[in-house]
XYZ file of C-alpha atoms in Angstrom:
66
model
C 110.093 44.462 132.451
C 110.695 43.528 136.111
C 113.050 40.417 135.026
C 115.568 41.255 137.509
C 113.641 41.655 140.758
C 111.605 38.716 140.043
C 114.685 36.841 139.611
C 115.293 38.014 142.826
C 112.172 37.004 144.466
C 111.669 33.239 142.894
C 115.482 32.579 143.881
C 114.955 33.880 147.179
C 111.594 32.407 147.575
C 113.730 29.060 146.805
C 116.190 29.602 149.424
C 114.232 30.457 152.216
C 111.804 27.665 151.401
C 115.135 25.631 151.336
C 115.428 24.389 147.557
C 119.219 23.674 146.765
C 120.854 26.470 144.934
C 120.358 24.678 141.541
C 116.284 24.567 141.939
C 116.559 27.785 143.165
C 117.953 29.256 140.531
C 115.600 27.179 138.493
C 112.369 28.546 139.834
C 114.013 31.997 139.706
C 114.838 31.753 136.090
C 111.097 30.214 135.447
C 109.663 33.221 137.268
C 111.774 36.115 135.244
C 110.785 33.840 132.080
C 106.777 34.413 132.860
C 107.119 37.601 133.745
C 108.794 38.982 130.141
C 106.312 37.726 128.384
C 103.663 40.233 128.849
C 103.361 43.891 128.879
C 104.055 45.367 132.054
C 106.075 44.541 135.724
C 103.120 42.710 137.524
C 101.348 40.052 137.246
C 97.253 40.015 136.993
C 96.003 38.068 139.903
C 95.311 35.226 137.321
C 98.762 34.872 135.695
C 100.353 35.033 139.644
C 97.638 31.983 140.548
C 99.177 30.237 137.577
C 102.856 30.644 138.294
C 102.258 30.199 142.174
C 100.463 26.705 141.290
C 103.339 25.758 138.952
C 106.178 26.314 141.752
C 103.524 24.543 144.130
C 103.645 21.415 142.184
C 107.326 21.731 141.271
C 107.012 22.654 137.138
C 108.960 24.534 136.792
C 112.202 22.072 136.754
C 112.640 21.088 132.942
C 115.571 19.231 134.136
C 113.567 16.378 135.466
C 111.583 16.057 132.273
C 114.471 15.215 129.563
């Protein structure tokens, strides 16, 4: 499914844009999540808009919303 290496990407996309390890880990999780949902390892260009305007705006943190 590509889980794992886009775990990799949205947790290292958090640390080099320097989220703390937590939202990190957060956005990497969110990421993976999107990505096992649908049949095949990439995204269409559509789906990748929507998930890079989610991490944009920060929506990926369910923590803040409880």
């Amino acid at each position: 499914t590509g889980a794992g290496d886009m775990y990799a990407a949205g947790f290292l996309y958090g640390l080099t844009s320097e989220f703390s390890l937590l939202d990190a880990g957060l956005c990497a999780s969110f990421v993976a999540s999107r990505i096992i949902v649908q049949h095949g390892a990439q995204f269409s260009s559509a789906e990748r808009e929507a998930v890079a305007q989610t991490i944009r705006n920060g929506g990926w943190d369910f923590t803040r919303r409880r």
